[in-house]
GROMACS .gro file of C-alpha atoms in nm:
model
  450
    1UNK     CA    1   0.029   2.403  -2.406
    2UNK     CA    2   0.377   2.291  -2.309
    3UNK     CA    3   0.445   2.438  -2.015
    4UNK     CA    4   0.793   2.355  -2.025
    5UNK     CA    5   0.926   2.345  -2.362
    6UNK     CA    6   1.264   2.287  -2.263
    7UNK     CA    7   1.502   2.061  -2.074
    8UNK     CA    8   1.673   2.313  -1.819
    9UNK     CA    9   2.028   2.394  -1.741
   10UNK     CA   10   2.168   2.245  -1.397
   11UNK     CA   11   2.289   2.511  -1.130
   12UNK     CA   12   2.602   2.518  -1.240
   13UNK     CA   13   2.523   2.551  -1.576
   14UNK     CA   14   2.559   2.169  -1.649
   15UNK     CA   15   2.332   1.907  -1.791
   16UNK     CA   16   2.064   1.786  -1.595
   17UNK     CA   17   1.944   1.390  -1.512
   18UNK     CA   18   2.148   1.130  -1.545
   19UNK     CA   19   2.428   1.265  -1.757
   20UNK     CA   20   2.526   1.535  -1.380
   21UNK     CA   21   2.809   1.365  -1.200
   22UNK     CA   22   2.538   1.432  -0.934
   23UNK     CA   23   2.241   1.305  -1.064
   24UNK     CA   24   2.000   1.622  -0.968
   25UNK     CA   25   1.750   1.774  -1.194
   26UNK     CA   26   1.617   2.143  -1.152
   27UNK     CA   27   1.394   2.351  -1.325
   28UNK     CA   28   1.501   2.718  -1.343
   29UNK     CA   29   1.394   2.958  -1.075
   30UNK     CA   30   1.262   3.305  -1.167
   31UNK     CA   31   1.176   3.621  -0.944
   32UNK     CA   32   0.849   3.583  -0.788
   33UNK     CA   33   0.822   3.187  -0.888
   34UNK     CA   34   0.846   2.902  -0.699
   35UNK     CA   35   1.136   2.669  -0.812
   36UNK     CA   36   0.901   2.324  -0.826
   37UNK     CA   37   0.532   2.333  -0.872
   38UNK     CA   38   0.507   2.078  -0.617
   39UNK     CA   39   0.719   1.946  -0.350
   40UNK     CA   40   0.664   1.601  -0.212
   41UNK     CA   41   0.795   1.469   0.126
   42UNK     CA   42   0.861   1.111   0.100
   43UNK     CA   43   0.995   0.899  -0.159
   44UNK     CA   44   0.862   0.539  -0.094
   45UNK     CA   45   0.523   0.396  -0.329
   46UNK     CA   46   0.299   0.700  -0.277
   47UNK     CA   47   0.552   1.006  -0.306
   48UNK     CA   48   0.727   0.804  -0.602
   49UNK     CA   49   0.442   0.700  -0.819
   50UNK     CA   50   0.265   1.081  -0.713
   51UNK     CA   51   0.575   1.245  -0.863
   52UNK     CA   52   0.625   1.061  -1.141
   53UNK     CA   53   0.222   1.123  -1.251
   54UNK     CA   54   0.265   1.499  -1.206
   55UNK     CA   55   0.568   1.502  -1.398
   56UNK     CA   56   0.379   1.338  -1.731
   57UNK     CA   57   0.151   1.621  -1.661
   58UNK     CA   58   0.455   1.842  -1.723
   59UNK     CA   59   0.487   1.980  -1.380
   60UNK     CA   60   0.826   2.040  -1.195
   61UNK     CA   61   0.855   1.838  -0.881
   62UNK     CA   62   1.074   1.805  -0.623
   63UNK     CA   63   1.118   1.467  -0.438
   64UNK     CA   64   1.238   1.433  -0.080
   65UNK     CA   65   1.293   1.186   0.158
   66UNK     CA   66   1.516   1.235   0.522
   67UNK     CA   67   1.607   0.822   0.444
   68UNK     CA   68   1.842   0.654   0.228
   69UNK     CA   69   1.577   0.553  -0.048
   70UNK     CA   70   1.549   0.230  -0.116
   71UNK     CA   71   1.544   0.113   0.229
   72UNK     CA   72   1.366  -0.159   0.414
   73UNK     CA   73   1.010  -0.087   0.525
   74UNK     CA   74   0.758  -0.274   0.777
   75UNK     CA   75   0.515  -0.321   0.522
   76UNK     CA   76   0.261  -0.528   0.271
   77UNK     CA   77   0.432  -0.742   0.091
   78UNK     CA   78   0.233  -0.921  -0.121
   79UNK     CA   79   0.015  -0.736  -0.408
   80UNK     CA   80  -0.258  -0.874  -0.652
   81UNK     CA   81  -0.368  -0.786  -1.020
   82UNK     CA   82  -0.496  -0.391  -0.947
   83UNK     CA   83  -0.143  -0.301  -0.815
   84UNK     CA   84  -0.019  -0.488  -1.109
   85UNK     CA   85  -0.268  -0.359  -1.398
   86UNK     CA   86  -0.082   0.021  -1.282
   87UNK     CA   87   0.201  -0.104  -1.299
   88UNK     CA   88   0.154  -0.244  -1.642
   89UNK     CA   89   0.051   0.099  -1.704
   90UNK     CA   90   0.330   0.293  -1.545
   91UNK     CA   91   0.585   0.095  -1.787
   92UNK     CA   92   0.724  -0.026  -1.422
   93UNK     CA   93   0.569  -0.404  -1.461
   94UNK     CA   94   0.836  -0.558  -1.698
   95UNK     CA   95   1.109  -0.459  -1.385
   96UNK     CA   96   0.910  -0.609  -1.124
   97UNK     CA   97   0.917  -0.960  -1.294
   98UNK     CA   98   1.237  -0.892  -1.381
   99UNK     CA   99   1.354  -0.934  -0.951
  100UNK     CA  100   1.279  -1.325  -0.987
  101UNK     CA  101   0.972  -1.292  -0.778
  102UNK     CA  102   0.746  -1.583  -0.819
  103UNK     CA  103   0.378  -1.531  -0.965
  104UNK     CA  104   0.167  -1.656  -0.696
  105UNK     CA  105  -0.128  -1.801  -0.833
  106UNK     CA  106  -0.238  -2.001  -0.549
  107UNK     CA  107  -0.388  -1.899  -0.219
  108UNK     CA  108  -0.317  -2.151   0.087
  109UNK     CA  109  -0.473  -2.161   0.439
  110UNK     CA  110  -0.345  -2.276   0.738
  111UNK     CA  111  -0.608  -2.333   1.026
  112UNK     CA  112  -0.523  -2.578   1.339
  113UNK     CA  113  -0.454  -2.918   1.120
  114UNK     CA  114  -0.622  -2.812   0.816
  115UNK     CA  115  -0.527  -2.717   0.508
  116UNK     CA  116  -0.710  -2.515   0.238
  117UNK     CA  117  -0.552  -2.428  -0.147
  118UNK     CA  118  -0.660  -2.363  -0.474
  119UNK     CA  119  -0.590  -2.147  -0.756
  120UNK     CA  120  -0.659  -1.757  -0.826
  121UNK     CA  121  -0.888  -1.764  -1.166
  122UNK     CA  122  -0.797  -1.617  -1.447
  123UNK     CA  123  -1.045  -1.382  -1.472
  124UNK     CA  124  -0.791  -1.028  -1.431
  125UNK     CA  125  -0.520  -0.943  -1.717
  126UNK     CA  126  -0.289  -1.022  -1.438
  127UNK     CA  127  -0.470  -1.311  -1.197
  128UNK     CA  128  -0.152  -1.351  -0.940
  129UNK     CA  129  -0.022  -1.175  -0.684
  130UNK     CA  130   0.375  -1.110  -0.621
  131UNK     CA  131   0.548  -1.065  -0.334
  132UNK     CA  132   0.871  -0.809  -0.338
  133UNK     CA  133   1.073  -0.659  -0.084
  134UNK     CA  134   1.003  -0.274   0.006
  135UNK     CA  135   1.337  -0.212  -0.097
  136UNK     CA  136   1.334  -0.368  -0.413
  137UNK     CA  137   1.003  -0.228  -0.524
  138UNK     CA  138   1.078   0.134  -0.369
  139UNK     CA  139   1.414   0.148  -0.584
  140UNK     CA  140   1.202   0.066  -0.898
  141UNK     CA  141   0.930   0.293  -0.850
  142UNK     CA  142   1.194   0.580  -0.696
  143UNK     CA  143   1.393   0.499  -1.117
  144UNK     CA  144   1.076   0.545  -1.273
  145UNK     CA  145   1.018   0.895  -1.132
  146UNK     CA  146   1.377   0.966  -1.170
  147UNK     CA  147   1.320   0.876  -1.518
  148UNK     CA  148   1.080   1.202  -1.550
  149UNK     CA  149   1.278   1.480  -1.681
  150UNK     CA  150   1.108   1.753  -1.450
  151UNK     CA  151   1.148   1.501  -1.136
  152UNK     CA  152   1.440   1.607  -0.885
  153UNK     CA  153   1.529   1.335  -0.641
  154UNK     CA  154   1.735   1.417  -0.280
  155UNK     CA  155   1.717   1.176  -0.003
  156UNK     CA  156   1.925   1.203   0.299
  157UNK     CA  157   1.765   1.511   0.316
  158UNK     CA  158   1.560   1.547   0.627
  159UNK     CA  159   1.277   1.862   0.597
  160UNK     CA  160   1.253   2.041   0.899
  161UNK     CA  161   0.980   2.274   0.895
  162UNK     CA  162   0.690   2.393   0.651
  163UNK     CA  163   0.767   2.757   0.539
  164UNK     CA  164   0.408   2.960   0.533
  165UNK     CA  165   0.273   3.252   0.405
  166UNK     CA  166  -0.078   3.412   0.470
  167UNK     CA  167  -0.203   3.085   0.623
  168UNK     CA  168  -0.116   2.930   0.302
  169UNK     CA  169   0.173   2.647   0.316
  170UNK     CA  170   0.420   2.761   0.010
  171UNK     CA  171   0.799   2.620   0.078
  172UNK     CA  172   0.985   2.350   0.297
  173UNK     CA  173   1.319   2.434   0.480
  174UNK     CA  174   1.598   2.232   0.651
  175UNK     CA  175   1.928   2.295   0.806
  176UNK     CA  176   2.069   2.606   0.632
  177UNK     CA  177   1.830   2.549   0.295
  178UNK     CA  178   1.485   2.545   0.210
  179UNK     CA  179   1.264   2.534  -0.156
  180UNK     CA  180   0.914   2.677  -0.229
  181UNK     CA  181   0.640   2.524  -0.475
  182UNK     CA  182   0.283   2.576  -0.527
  183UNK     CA  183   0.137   2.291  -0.336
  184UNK     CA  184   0.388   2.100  -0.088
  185UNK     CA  185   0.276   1.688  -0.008
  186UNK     CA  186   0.313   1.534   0.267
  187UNK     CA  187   0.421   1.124   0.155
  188UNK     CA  188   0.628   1.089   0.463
  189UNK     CA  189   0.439   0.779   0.608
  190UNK     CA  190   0.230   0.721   0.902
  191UNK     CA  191   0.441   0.935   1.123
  192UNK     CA  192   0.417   1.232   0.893
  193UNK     CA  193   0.632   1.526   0.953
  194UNK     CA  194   0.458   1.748   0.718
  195UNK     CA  195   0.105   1.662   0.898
  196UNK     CA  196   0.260   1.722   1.264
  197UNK     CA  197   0.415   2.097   1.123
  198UNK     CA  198   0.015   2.128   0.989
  199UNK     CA  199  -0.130   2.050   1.290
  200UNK     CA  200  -0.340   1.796   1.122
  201UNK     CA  201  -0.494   1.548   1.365
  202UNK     CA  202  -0.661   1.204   1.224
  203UNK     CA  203  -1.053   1.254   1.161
  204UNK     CA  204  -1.063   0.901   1.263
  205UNK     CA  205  -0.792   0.668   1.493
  206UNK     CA  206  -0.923   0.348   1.611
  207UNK     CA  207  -0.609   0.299   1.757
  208UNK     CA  208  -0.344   0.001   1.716
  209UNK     CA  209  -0.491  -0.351   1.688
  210UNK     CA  210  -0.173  -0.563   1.597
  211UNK     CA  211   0.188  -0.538   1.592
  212UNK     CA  212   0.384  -0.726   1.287
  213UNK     CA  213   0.700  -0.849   1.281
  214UNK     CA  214   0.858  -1.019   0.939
  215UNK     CA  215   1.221  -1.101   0.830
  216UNK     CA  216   1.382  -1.255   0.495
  217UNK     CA  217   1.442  -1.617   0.493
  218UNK     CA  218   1.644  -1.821   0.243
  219UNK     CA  219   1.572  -2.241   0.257
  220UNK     CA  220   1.219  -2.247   0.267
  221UNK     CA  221   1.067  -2.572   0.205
  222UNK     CA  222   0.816  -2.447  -0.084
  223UNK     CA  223   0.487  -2.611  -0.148
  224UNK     CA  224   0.369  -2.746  -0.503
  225UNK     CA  225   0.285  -2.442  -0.653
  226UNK     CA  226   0.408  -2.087  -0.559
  227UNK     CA  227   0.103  -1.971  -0.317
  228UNK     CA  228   0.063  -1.683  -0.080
  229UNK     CA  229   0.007  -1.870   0.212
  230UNK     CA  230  -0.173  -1.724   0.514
  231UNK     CA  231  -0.168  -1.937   0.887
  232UNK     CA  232  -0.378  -1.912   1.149
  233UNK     CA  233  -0.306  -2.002   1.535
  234UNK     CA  234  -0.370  -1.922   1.850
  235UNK     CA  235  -0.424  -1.553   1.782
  236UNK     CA  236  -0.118  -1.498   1.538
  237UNK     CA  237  -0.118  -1.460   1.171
  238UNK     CA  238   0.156  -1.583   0.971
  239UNK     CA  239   0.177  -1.455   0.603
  240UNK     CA  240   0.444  -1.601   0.396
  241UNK     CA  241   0.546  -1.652   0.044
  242UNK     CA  242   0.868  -1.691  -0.167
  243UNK     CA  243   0.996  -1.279  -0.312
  244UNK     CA  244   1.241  -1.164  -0.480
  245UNK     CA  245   1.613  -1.260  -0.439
  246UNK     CA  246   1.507  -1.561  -0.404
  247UNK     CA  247   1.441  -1.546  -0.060
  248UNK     CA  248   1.111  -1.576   0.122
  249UNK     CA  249   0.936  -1.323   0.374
  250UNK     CA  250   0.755  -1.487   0.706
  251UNK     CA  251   0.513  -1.195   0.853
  252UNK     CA  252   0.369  -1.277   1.202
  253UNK     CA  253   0.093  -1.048   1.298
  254UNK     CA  254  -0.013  -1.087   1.693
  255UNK     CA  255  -0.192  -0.907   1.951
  256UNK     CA  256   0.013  -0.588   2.085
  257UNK     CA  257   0.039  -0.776   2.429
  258UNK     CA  258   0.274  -1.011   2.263
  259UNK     CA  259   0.536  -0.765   2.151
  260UNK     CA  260   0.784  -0.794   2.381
  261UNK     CA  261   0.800  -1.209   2.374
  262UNK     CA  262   0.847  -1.202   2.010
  263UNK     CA  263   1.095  -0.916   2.022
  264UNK     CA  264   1.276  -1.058   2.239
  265UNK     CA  265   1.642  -1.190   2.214
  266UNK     CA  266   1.743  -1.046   1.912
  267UNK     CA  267   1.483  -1.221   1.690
  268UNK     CA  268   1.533  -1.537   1.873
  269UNK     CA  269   1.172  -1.476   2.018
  270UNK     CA  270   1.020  -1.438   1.640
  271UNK     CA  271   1.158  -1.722   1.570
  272UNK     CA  272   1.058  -1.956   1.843
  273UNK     CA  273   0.681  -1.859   1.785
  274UNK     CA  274   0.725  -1.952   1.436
  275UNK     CA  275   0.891  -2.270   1.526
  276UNK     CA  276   0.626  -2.354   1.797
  277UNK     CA  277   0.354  -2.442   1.482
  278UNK     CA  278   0.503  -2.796   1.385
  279UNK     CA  279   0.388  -2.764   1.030
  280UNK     CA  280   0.578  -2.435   1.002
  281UNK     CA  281   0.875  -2.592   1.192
  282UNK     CA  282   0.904  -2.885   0.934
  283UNK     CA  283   0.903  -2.593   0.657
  284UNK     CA  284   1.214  -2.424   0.853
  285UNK     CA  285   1.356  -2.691   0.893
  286UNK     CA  286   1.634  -2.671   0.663
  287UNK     CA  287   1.615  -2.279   0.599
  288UNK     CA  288   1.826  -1.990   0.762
  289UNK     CA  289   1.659  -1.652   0.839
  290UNK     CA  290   1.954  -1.393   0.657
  291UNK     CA  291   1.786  -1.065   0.818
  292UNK     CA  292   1.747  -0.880   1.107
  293UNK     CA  293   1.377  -0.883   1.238
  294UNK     CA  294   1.158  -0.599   1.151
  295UNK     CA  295   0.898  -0.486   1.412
  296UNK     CA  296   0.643  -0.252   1.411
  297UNK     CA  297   0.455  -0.184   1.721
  298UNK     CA  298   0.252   0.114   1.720
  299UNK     CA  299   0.028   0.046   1.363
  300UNK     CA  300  -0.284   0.268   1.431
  301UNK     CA  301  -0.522   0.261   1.189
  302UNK     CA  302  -0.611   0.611   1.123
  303UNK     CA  303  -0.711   0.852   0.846
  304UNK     CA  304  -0.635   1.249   0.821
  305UNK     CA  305  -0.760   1.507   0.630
  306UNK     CA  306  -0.667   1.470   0.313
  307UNK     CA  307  -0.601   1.861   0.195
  308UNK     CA  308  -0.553   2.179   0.293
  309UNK     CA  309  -0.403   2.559   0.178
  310UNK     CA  310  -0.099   2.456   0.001
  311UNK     CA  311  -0.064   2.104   0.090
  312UNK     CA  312  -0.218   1.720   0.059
  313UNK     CA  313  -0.160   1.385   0.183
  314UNK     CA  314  -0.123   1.075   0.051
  315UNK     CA  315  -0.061   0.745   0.091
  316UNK     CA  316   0.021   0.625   0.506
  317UNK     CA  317   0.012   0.982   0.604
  318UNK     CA  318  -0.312   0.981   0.456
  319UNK     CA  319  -0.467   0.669   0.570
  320UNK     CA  320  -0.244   0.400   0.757
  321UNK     CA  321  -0.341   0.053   0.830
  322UNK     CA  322  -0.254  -0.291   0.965
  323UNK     CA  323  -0.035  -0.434   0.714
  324UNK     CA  324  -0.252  -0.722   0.800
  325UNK     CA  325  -0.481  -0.584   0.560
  326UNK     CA  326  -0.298  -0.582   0.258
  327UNK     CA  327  -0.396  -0.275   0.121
  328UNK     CA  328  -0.144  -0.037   0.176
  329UNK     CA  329   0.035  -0.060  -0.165
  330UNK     CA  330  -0.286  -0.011  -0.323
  331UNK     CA  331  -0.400   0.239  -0.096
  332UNK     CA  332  -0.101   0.433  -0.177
  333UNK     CA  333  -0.172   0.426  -0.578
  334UNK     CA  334  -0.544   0.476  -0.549
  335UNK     CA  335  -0.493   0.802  -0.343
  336UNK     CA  336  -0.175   0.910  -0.644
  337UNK     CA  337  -0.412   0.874  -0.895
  338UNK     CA  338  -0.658   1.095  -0.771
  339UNK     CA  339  -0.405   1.347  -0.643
  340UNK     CA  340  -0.210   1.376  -0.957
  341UNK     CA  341  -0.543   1.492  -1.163
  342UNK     CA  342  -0.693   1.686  -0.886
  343UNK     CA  343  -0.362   1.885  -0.861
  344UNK     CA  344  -0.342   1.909  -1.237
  345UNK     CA  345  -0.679   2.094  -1.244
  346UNK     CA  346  -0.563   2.333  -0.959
  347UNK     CA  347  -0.204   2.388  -1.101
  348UNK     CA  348  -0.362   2.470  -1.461
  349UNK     CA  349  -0.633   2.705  -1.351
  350UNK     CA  350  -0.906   2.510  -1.460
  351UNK     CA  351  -1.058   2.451  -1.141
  352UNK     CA  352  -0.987   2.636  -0.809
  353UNK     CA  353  -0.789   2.530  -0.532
  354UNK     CA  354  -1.050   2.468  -0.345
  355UNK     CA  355  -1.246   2.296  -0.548
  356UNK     CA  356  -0.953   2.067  -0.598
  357UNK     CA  357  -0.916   2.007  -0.263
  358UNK     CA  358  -1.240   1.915  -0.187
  359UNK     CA  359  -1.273   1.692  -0.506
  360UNK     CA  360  -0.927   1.518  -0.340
  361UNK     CA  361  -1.125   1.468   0.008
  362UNK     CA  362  -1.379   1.372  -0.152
  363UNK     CA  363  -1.257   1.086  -0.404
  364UNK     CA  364  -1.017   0.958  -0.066
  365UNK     CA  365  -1.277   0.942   0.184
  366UNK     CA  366  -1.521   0.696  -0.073
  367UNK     CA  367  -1.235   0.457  -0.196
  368UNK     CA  368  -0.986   0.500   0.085
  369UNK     CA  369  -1.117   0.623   0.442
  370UNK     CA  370  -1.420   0.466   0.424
  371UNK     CA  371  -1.336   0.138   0.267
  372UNK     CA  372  -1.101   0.114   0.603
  373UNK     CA  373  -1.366   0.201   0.862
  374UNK     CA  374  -1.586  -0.052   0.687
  375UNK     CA  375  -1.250  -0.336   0.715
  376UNK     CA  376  -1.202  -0.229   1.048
  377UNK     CA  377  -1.620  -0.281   1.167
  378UNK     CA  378  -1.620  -0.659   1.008
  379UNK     CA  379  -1.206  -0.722   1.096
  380UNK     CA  380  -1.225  -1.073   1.298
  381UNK     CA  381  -0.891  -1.244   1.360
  382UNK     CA  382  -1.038  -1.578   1.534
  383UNK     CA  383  -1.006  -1.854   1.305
  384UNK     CA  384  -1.369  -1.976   1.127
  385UNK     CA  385  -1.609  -2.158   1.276
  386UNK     CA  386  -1.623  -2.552   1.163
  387UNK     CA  387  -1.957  -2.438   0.957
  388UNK     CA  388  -1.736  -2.113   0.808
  389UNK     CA  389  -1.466  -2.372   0.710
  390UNK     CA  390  -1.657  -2.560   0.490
  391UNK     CA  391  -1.767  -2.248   0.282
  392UNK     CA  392  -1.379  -2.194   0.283
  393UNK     CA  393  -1.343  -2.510   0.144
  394UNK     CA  394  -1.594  -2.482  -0.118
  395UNK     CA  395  -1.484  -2.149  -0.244
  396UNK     CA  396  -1.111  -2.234  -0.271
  397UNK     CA  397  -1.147  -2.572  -0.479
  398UNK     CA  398  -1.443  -2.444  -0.651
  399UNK     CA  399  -1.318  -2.069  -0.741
  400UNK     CA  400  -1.594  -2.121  -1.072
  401UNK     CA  401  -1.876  -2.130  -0.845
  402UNK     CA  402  -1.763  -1.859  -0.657
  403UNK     CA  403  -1.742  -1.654  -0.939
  404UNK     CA  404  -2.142  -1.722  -1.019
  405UNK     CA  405  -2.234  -1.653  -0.697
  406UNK     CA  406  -2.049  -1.330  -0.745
  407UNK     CA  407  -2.165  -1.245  -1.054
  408UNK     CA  408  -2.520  -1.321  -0.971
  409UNK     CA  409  -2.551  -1.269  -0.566
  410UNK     CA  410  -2.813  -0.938  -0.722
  411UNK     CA  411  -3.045  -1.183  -0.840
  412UNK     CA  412  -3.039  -1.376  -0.498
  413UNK     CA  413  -3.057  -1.088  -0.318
  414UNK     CA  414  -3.425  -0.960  -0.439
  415UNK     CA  415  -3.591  -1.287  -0.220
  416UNK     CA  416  -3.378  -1.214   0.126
  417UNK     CA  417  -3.490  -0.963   0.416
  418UNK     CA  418  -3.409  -0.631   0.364
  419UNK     CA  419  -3.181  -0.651   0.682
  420UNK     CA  420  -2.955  -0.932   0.516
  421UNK     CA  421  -2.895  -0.782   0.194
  422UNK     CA  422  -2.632  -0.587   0.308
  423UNK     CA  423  -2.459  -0.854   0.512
  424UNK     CA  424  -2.465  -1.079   0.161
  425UNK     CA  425  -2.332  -0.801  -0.054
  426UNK     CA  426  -2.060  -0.757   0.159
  427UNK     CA  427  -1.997  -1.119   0.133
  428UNK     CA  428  -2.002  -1.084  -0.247
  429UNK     CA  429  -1.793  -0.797  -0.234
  430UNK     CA  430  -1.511  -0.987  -0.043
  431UNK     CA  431  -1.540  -1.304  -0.214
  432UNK     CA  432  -1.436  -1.090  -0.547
  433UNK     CA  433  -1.189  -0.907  -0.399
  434UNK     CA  434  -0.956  -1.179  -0.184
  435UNK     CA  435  -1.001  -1.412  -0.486
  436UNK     CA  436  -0.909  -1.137  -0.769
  437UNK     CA  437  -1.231  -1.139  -0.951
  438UNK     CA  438  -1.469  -0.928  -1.123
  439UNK     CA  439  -1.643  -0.684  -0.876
  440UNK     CA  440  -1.974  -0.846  -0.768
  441UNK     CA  441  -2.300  -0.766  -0.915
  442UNK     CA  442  -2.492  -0.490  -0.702
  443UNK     CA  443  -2.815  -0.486  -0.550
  444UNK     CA  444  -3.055  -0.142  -0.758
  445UNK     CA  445  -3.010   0.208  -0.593
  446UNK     CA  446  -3.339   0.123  -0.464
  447UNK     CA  447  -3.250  -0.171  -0.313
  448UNK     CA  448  -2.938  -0.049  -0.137
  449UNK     CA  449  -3.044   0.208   0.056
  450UNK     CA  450  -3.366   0.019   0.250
   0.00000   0.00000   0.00000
């Protein structure tokens, strides 16, 4: 059934979209009924891609963000072939390409005086990753939901408090307005205003590990081939790769201790730990950093509950991590594409509200919460051992083989202890996942719960 058969009048009577000197799109409001069926707070990956899902479920939404959207963001930068299959999917792919950023089909490691490289295999439908600034990528994503005929987008417009009703969340209000939907989602980041007005504490903080710290860069000395590069030393990370406009970004991840020495002096600080690595400093050499410094200090790595009367969560306000994980932008998708069905279900009356909410806690905690925990339990940041680097070595000049061993760890598996088959299938599991392959094979049912 076509729930909304027709392309609505603006308020003043006007066209709506693109063709309004203003831009805005509204659905019409009728006694007793919300304007939007959902209203999400936040406009960066997860509130953009969320609203943009809804809406090619035909449901009204309303998209809101207190920031000038796109804007910078301390973030994950670089993205692999899941983020990119959706995007292929979302029609958004094409765009991405489009910025100039580099297909990096190479990994490179950096450890003491050593060097590691080799190539991604072309096993995925896209076997590269890409590295694009927030900015960039937020204003594509925020022009594909715009693109959504039942999709209103306002930023600069900062929400102020949840508006309630029975114990059930049903509106949003800020200075002298407010709007009411059916279900109201909280995208606003790690920081979340709509989960503060909820009251909704993490389930599960383990606190703030790292602090990051990245700016754009344009003179890079590049290597042979395009390669995300990752460096290890003396407790930092360095994460670096060319982007979009053709500029490069240089990420340093280090202890929270350190914070104030690399923040110092305007970015000078950042830059003298950079140029304190002499292989890095030959690379800088002849390049000029053409942004401020972006810090983040206080990354926790938490999850919340996911849903609740009237509202959800996704993406950071959901779960936030490190960005020295590199899975927020696919966090942020995975959680969307659960949302947007669950809330579907819920919105149509074929399943309760409840049970949609529970299905959405459900699906989050298995490929979200959990899968950080587990990160979190195994997360080392010393550089390997001589013995590790040689299985480093192996796997990165010899991708093939780690594909069989992948592919066929299940067979290995059956003559080990029962106590080490879970250490190895987490090995297989990681070995697929860093080097973009096929999810490994996995032990019997039987098998993986001795």
């Amino acid at each position: 059934m076509d729930r909304h058969p027709a392309v609505p009048a603006g308020p003043g009577g006007g066209l709506v979209g693109p063709d309004r000197p203003d831009g805005l799109r509204r659905a019409p409001t009728k006694e007793g009924i919300p304007t939007y069926d959902a209203i999400i707070v936040g406009g960066r990956v997860a509130g953009s891609i969320t609203a943009t899902l809804l809406a090619q479920r035909n449901w009204r939404v309303l998209l809101l963000d207190r920031a000038p959207l796109p804007s910078p963001a301390v973030s994950t930068h670089f993205f692999g072939p899941t983020v990119l299959a959706f995007f292929a999917e979302l029609g958004v792919l094409d765009r991405v390409r489009a910025t100039g950023a580099p297909p990096l089909a190479h990994w490179h490691l950096h450890l003491g005086d050593n060097y590691y490289g080799g190539p991604m295999l072309p096993r995925a439908t896209h076997p590269y990753n890409l590295c694009v600034r927030r900015e960039t990528l937020d204003g594509i994503l925020l022009h594909r939901a715009e693109a959504e005929p039942l999709v209103e987008v306002r930023d600069r417009c900062s929400v102020r408090a949840l508006l309630r009703e029975d114990g059930q969340v049903i509106g949003v209000a800020g200075a002298g307005w407010e709007e009411k939907a059916r279900v109201i989602v909280g995208a606003d980041g790690r920081g979340s205003l709509v989960a503060q007005q909820l009251g909704v504490r993490p389930e599960y903080d383990a606190g703030a590990l790292r602090c990051t710290f990245h700016a754009y860069w344009r003179g890079v000395h590049p290597l042979p081939e395009p390669s995300l590069e990752l460096w290890h030393d003396d407790g930092d990370v360095i994460q670096t790769g060319p982007c979009d406009g053709d500029q490069w970004v240089v990420m340093v991840s280090t202890p929270p201790e350190r914070f104030e020495q690399l923040r110092a002096d305007g970015g000078a600080g950042y830059e003298r730990r950079l140029r304190a690595i002499p292989a890095m400093r030959a690379r800088l050499r002849s390049a000029e950093r053409i942004s401020p410094v972006f810090a983040g200090k206080n990354l926790r790595n938490f999850h919340r509950p996911a849903a609740g009367p009237g509202w959800r969560l996704v993406g950071d306000a959901l779960c936030h991590k490190d960005p020295l994980f590199g899975a927020g932008i696919a966090d942020a998708i995975a959680a969307a594409r659960v949302l947007a069905p669950t809330l579907d279900a819920a919105l149509s009356g074929r399943t309760s509200w409840e049970e949609s909410a529970a299905q959405y806690a459900q699906e989050t905690e298995t490929r979200i919460a959990r899968r950080m925990r587990q990160g979190l339990e195994e997360l080392t940041i010393r550089p390997p051992a001589p013995g590790q680097r040689a299985w480093i070595r192996s796997v990165l000049g010899h991708p093939g083989l780690a594909f069989e061993l992948a592919e066929h760890c299940s067979h290995l598996f059956a003559a080990l202890p029962a106590d080490r088959q879970t250490f190895w299938q987490k090995a297989a599991d990681t070995t697929a996942e860093v080097l973009g392959l096929p999810p490994a094979a996995r032990l019997t049912p039987d098998e993986d719960t001795r």
